[in-house]
Short mmCIF file of N, CA and C and ligand atoms in Angstrom, two decimals:
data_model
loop_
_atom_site.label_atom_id
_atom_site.label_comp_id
_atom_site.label_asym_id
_atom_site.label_seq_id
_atom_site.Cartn_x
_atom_site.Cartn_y
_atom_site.Cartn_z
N UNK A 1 -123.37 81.40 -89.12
CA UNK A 1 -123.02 80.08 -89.66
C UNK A 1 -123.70 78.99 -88.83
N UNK A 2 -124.07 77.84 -90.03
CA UNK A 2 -124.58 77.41 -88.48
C UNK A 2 -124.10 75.51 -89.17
N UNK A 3 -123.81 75.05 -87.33
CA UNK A 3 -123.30 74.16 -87.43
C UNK A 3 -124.10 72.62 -87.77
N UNK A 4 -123.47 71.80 -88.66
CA UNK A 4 -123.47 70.58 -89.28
C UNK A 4 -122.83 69.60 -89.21
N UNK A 5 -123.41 68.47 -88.61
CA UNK A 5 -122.24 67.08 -88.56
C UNK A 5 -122.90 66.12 -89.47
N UNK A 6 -121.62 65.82 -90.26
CA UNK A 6 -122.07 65.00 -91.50
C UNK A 6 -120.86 63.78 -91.47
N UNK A 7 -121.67 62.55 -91.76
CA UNK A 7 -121.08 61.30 -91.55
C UNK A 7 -120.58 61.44 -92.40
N UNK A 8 -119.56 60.51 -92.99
CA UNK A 8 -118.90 60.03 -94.08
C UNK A 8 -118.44 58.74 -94.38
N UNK A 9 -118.16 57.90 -95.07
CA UNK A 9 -118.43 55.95 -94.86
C UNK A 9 -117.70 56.13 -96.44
N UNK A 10 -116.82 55.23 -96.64
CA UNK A 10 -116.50 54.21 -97.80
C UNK A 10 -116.21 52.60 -97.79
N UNK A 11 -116.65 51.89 -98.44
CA UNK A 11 -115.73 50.85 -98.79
C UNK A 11 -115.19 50.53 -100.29
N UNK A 12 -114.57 50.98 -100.69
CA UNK A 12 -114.65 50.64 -102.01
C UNK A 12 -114.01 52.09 -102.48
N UNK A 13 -112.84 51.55 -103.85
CA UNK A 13 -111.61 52.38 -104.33
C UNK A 13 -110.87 53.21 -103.11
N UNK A 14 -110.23 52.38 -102.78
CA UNK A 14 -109.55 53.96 -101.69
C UNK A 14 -109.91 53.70 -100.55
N UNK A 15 -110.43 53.47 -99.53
CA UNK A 15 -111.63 54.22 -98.88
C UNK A 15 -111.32 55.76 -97.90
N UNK A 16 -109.89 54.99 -97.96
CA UNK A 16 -109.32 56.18 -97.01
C UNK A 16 -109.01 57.55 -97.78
N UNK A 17 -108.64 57.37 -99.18
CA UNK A 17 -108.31 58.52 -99.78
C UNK A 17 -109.63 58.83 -100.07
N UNK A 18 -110.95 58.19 -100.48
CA UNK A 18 -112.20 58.50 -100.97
C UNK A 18 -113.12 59.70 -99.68
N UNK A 19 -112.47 59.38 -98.23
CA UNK A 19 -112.77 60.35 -97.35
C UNK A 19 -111.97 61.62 -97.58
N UNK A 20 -110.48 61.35 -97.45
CA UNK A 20 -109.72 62.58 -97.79
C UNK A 20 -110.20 63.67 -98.65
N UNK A 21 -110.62 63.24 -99.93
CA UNK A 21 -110.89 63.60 -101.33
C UNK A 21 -112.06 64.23 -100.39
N UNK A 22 -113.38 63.64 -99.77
CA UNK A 22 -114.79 64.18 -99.63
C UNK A 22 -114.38 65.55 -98.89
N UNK A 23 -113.44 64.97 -97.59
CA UNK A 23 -113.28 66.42 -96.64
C UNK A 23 -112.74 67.41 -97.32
N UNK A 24 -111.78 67.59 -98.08
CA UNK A 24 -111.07 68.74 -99.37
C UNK A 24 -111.94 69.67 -99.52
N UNK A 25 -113.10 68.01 -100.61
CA UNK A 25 -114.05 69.65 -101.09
C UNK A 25 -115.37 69.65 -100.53
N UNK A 26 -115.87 69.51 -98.84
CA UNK A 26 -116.12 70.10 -98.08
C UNK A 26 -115.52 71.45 -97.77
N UNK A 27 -114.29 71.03 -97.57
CA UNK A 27 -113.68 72.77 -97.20
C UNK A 27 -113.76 73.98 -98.33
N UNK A 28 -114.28 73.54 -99.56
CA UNK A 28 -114.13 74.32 -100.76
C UNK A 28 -115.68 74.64 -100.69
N UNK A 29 -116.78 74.26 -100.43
CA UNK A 29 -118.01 74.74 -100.64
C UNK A 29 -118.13 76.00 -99.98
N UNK A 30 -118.96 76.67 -100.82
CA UNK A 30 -119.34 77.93 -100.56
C UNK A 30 -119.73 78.56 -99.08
N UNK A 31 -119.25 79.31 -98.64
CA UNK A 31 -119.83 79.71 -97.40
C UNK A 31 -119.57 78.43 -96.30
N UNK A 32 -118.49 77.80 -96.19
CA UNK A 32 -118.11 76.42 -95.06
C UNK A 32 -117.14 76.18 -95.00
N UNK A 33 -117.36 75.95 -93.72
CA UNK A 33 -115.43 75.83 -92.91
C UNK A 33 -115.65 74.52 -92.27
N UNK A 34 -114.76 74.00 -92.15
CA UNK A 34 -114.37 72.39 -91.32
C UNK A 34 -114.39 73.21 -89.87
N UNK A 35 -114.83 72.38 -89.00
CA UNK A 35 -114.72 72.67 -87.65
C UNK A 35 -114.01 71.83 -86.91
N UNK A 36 -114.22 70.33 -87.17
CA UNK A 36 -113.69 69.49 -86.45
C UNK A 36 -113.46 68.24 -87.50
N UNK A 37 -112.44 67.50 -87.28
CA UNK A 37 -113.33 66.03 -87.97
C UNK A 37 -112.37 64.74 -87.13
N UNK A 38 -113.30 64.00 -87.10
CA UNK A 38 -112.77 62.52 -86.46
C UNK A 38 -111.54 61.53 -86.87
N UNK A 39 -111.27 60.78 -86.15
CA UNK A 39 -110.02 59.87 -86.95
C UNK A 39 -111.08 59.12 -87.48
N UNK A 40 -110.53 58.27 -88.42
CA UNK A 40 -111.16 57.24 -89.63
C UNK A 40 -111.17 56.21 -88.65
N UNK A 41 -112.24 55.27 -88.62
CA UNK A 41 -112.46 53.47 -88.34
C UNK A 41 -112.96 53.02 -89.43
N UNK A 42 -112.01 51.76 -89.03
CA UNK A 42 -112.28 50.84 -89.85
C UNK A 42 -113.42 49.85 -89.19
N UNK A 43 -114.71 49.36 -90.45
CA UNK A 43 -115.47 48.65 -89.51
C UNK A 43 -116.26 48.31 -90.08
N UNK A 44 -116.96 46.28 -89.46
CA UNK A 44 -117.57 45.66 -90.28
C UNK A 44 -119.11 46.29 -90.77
N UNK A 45 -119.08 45.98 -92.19
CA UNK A 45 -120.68 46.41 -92.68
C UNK A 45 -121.57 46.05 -92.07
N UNK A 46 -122.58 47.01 -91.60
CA UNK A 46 -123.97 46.77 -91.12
C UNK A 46 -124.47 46.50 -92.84
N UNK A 47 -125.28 45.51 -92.48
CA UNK A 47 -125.61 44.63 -93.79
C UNK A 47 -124.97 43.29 -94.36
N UNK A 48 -125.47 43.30 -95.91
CA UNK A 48 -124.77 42.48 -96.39
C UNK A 48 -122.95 42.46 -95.62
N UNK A 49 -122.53 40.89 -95.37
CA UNK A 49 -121.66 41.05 -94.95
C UNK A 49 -120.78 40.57 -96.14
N UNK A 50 -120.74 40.01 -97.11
CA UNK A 50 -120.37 39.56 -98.53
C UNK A 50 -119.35 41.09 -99.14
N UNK A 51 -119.05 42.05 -98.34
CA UNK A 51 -118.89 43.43 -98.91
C UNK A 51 -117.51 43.78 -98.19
N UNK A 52 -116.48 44.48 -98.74
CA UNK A 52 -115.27 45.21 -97.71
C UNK A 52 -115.45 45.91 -96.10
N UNK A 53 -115.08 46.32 -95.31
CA UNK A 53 -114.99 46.99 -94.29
C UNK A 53 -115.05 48.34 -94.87
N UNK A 54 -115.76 49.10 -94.11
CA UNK A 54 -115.95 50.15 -94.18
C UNK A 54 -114.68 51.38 -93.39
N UNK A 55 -114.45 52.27 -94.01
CA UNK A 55 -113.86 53.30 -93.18
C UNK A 55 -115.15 54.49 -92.82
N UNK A 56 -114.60 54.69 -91.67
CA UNK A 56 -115.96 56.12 -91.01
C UNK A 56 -115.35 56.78 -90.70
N UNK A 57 -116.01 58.53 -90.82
CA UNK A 57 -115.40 58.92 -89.82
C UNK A 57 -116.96 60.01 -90.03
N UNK A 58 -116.69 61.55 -89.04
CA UNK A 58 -117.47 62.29 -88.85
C UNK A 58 -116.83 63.43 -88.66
N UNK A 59 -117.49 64.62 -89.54
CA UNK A 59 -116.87 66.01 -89.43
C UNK A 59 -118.08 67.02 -89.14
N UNK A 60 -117.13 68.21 -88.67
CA UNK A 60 -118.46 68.92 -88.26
C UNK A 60 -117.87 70.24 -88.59
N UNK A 61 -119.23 70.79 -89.70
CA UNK A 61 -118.93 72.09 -90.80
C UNK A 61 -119.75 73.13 -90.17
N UNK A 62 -118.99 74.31 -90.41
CA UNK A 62 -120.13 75.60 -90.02
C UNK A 62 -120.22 76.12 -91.52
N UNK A 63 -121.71 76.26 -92.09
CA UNK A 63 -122.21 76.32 -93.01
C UNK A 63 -123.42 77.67 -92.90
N UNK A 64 -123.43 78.69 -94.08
CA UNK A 64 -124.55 79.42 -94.33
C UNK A 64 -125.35 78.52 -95.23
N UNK A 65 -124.84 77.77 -96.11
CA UNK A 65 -126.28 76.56 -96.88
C UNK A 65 -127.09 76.26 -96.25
N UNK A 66 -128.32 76.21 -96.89
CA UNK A 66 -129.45 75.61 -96.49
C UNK A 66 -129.40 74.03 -96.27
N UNK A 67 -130.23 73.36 -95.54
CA UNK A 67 -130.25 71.93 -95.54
C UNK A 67 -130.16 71.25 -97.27
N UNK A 68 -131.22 71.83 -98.04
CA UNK A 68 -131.59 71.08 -99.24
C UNK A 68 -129.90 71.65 -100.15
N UNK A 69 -129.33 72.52 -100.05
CA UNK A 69 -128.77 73.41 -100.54
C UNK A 69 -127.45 72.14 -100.15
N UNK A 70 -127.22 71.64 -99.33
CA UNK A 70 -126.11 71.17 -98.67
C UNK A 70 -126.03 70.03 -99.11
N UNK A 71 -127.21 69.24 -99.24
CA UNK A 71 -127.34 68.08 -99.36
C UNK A 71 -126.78 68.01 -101.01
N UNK A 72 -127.52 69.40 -101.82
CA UNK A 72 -127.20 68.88 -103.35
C UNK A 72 -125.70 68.91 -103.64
N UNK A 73 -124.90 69.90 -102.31
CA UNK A 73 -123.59 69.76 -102.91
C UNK A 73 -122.93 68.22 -101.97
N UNK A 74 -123.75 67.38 -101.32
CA UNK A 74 -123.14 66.51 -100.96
C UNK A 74 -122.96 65.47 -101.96
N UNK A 75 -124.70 65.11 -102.87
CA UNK A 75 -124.44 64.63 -104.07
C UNK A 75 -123.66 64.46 -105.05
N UNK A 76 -123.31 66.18 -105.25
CA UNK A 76 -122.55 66.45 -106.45
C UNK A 76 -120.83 66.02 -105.80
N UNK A 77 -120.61 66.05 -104.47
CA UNK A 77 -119.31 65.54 -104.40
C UNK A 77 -119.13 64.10 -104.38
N UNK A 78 -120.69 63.47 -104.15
CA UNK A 78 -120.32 62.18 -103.85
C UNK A 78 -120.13 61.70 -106.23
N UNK A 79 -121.04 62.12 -106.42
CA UNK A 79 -120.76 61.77 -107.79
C UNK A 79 -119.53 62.27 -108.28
N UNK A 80 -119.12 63.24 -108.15
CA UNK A 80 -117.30 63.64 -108.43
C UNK A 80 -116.80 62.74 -108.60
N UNK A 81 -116.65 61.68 -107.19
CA UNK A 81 -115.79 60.82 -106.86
C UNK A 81 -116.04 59.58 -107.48
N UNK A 82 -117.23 59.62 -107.99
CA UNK A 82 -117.30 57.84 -108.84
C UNK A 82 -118.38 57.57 -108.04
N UNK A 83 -119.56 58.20 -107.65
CA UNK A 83 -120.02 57.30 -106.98
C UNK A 83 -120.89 56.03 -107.36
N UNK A 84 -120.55 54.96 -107.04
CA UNK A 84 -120.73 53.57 -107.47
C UNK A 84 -121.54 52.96 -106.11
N UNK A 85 -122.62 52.61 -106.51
CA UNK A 85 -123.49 51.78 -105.28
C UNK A 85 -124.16 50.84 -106.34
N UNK A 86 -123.76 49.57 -105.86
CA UNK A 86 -124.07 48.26 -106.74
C UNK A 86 -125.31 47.64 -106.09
N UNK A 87 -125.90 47.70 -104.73
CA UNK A 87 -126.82 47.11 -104.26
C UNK A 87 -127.66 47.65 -103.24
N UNK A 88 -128.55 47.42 -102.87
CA UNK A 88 -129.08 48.38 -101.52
C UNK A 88 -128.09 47.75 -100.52
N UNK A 89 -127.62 48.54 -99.39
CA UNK A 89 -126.84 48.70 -98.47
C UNK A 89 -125.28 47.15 -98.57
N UNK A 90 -125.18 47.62 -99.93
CA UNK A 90 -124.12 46.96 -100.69
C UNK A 90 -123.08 48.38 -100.81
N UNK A 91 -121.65 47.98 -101.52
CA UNK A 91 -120.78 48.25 -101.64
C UNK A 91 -121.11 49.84 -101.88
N UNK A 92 -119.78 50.50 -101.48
CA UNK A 92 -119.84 51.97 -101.87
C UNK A 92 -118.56 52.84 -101.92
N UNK A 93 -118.72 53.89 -103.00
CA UNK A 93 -117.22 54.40 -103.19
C UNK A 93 -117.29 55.47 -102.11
N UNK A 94 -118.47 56.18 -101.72
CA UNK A 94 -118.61 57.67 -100.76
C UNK A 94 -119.77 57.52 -100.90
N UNK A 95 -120.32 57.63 -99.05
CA UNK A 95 -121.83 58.48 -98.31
C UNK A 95 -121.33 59.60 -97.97
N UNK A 96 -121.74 60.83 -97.89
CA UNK A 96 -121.94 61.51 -97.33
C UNK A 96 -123.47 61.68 -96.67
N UNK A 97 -123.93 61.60 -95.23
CA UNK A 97 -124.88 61.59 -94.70
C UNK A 97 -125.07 63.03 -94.06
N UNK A 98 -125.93 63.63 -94.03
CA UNK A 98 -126.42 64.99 -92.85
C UNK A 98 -126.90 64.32 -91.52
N UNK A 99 -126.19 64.46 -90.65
CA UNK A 99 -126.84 63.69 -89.30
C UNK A 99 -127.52 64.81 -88.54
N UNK A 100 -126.96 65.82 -88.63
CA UNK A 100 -127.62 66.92 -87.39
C UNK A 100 -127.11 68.83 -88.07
N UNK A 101 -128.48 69.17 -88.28
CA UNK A 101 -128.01 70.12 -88.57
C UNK A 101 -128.97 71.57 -87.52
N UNK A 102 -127.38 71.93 -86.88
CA UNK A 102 -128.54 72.66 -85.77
C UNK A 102 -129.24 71.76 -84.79
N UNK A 103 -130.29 71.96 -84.49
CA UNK A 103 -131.12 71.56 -83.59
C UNK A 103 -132.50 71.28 -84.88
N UNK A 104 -132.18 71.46 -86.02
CA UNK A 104 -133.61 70.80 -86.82
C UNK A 104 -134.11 69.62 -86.79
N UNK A 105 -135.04 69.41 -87.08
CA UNK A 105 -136.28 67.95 -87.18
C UNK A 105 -136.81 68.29 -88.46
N UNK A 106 -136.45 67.12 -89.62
CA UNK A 106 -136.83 68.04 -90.38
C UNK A 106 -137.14 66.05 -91.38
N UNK A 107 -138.32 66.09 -91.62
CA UNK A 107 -138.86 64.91 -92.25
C UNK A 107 -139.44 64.99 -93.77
N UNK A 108 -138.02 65.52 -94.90
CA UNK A 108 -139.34 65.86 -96.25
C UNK A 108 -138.47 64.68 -96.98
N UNK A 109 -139.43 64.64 -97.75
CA UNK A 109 -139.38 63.40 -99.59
C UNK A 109 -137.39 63.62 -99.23
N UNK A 110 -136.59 64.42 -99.38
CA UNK A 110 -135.43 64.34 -100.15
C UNK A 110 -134.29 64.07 -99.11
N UNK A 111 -134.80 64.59 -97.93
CA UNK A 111 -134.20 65.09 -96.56
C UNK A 111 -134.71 64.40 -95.14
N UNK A 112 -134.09 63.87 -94.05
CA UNK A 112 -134.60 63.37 -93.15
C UNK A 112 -133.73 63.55 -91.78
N UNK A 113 -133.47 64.76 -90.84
CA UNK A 113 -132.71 65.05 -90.00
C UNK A 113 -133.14 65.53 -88.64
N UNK A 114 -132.86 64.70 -88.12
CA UNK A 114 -131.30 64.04 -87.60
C UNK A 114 -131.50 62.71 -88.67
N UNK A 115 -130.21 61.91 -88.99
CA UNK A 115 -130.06 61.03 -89.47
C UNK A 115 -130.96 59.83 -89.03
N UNK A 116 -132.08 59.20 -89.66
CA UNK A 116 -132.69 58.39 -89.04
C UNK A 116 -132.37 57.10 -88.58
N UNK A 117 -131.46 56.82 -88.61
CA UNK A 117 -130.49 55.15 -88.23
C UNK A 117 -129.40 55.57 -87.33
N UNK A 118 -129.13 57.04 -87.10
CA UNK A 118 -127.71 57.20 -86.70
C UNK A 118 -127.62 56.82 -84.95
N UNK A 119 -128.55 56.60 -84.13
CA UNK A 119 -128.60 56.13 -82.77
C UNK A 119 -128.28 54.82 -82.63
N UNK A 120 -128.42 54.32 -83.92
CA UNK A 120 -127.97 52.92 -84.07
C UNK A 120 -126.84 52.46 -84.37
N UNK A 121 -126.15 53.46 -85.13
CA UNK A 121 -124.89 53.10 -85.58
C UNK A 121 -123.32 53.40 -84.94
N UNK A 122 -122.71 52.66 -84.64
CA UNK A 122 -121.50 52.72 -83.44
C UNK A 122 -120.52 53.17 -84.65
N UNK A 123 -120.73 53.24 -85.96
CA UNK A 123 -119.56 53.90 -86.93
C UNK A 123 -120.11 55.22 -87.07
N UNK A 124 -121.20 55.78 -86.62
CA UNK A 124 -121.80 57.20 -86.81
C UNK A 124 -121.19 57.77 -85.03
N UNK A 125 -122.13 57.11 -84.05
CA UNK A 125 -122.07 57.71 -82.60
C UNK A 125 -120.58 57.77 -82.12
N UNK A 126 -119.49 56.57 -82.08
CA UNK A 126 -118.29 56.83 -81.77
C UNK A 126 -117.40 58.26 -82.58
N UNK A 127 -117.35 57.95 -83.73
CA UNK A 127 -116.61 59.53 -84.03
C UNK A 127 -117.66 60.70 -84.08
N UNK A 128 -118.58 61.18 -83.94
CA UNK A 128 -119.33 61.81 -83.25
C UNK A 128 -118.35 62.64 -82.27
N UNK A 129 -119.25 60.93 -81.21
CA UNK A 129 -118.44 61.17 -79.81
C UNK A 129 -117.40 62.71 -79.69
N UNK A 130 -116.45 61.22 -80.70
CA UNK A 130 -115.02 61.65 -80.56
C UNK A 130 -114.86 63.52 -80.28
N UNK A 131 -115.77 63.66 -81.25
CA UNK A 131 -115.42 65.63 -81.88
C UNK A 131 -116.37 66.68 -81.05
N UNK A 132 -117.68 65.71 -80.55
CA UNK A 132 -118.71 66.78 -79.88
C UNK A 132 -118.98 65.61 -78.64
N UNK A 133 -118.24 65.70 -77.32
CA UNK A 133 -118.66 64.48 -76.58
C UNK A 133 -119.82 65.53 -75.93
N UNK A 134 -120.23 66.77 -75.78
CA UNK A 134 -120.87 67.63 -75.13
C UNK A 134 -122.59 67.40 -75.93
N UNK A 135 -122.60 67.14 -77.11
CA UNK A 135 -123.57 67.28 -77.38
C UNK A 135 -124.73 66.28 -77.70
N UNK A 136 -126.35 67.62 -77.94
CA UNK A 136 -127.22 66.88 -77.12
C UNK A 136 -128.46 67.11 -78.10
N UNK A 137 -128.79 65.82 -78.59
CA UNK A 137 -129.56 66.05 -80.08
C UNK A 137 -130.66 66.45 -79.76
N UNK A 138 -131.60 67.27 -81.10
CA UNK A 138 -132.74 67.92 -80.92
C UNK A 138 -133.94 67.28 -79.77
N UNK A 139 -134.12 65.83 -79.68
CA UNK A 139 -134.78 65.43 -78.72
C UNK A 139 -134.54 65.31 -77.40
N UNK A 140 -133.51 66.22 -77.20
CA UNK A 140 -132.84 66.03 -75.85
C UNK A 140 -132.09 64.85 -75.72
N UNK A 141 -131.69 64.26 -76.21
CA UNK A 141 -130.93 62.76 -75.60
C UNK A 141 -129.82 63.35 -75.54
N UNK A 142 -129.19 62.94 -74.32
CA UNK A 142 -127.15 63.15 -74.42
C UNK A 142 -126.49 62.07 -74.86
N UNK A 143 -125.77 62.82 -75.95
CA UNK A 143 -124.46 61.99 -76.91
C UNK A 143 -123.87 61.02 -76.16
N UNK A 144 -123.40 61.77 -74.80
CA UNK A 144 -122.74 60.69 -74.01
C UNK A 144 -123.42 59.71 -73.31
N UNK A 145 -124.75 59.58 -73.17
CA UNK A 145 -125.84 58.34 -72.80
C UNK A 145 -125.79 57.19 -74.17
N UNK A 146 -125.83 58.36 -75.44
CA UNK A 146 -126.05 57.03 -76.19
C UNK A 146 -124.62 56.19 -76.64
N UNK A 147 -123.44 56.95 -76.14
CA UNK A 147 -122.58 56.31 -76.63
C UNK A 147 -122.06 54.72 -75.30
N UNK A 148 -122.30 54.96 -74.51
CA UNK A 148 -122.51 53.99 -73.69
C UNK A 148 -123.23 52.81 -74.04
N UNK A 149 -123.68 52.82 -74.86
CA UNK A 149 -124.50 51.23 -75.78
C UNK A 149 -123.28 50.80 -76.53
N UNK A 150 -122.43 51.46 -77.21
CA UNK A 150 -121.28 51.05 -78.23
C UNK A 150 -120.10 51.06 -77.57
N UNK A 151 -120.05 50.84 -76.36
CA UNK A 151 -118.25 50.39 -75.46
C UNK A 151 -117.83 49.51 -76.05
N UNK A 152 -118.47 49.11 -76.05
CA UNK A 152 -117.45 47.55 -76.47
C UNK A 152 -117.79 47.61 -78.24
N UNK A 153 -117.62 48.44 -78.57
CA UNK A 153 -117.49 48.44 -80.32
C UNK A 153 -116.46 47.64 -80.90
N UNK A 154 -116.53 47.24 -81.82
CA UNK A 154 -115.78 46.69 -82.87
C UNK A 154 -114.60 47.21 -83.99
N UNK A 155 -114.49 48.68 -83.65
CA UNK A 155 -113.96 49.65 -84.68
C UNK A 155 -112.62 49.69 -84.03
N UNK A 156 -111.65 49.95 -85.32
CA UNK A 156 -110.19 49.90 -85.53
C UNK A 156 -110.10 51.31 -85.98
N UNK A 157 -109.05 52.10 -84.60
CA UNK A 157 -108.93 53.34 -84.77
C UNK A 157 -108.01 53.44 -86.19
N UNK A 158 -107.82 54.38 -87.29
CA UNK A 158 -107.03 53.81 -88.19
C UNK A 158 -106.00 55.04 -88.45
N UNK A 159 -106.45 55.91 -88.09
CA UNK A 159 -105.96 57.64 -88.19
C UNK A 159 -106.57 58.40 -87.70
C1 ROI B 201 -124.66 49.67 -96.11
C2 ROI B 201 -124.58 50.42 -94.80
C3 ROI B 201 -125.93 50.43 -94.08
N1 ROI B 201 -123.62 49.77 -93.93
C4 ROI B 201 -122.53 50.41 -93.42
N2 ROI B 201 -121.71 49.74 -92.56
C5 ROI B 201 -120.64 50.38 -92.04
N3 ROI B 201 -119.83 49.73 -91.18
N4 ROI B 201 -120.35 51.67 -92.36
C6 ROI B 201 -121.12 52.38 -93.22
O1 ROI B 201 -120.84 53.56 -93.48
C7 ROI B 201 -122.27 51.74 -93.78
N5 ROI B 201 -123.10 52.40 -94.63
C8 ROI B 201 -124.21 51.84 -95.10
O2 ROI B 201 -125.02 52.52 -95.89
#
């Protein structure tokens, strides 16, 4: 099996049940087990700020799927749920993101991993943190170096 940490983000219908709902049927895909997953924050949009607060959190699946394989059932859960995206990095009912799968580097048309923004983002790196403070992404950087940029974050533990 091999292990996967995949973001998760709503603002919009729910947001908190719109994660609940995603992690469920995570645990229902073929060949994958939940390993860990983070408490939810609440926290302002990177972007348009005209938009709700976001809830985050981060779970981490042990999976026989392939990357492309994973991703299509991330789609198909995010469309389950309604998925509604009204603008570029505007409103949203469910992301599901692939941030790290394994130790891959992996740059095609559909797929891009490690998550390419996720060093940046204090709603990705803090619950991370939270579940793998040990770990140490394919380029060698330690989790716990980069989370030291986001101390003083902005996020409202929420559950
Ligand atoms: C629109 C953009 C970039 N902003 C976000 N901002 C926050 N706080 N959380 C997200 O999950 C999120 N997702 C996005 O895709």
């Amino acid at each position: 099996m091999k292990t996967v940490y995949i973001a998760l983000g709503s603002n919009l219908n729910t947001p908190t049940m719109q994660l609940n709902a995603a992690i469920e049927a995570l645990s229902n895909l073929p060949d994958t087990k939940i390993e860990g997953v983070s408490s939810f924050y609440q926290s302002k949009p990177l972007g348009p700020q005209d938009q709700p607060d976001y809830v985050n959190a981060v779970t981490c699946i042990k999976t026989e799927l392939q990357p492309l394989a994973l991703l299509e059932q991330l789609q198909h859960i995010e469309n389950t749920q309604g998925r509604v995206r009204l603008r570029h990095w505007g409103e949203r009912t469910l992301d599901l993101d692939i941030l790290l799968y394994e130790d891959l580097v992996l740059n095609s048309e559909q797929l891009t991993i490690p998550h390419y923004d996720m060093q940046n983002r204090e709603f990705v790196i803090i619950p991370l943190y939270e579940i793998a403070p040990e770990l140490i992404l394919p380029n060698g950087e330690k989790l716990a170096e980069l989370v030291k940029k986001f101390t003083s974050h902005n996020m409202i533990k929420i559950k």
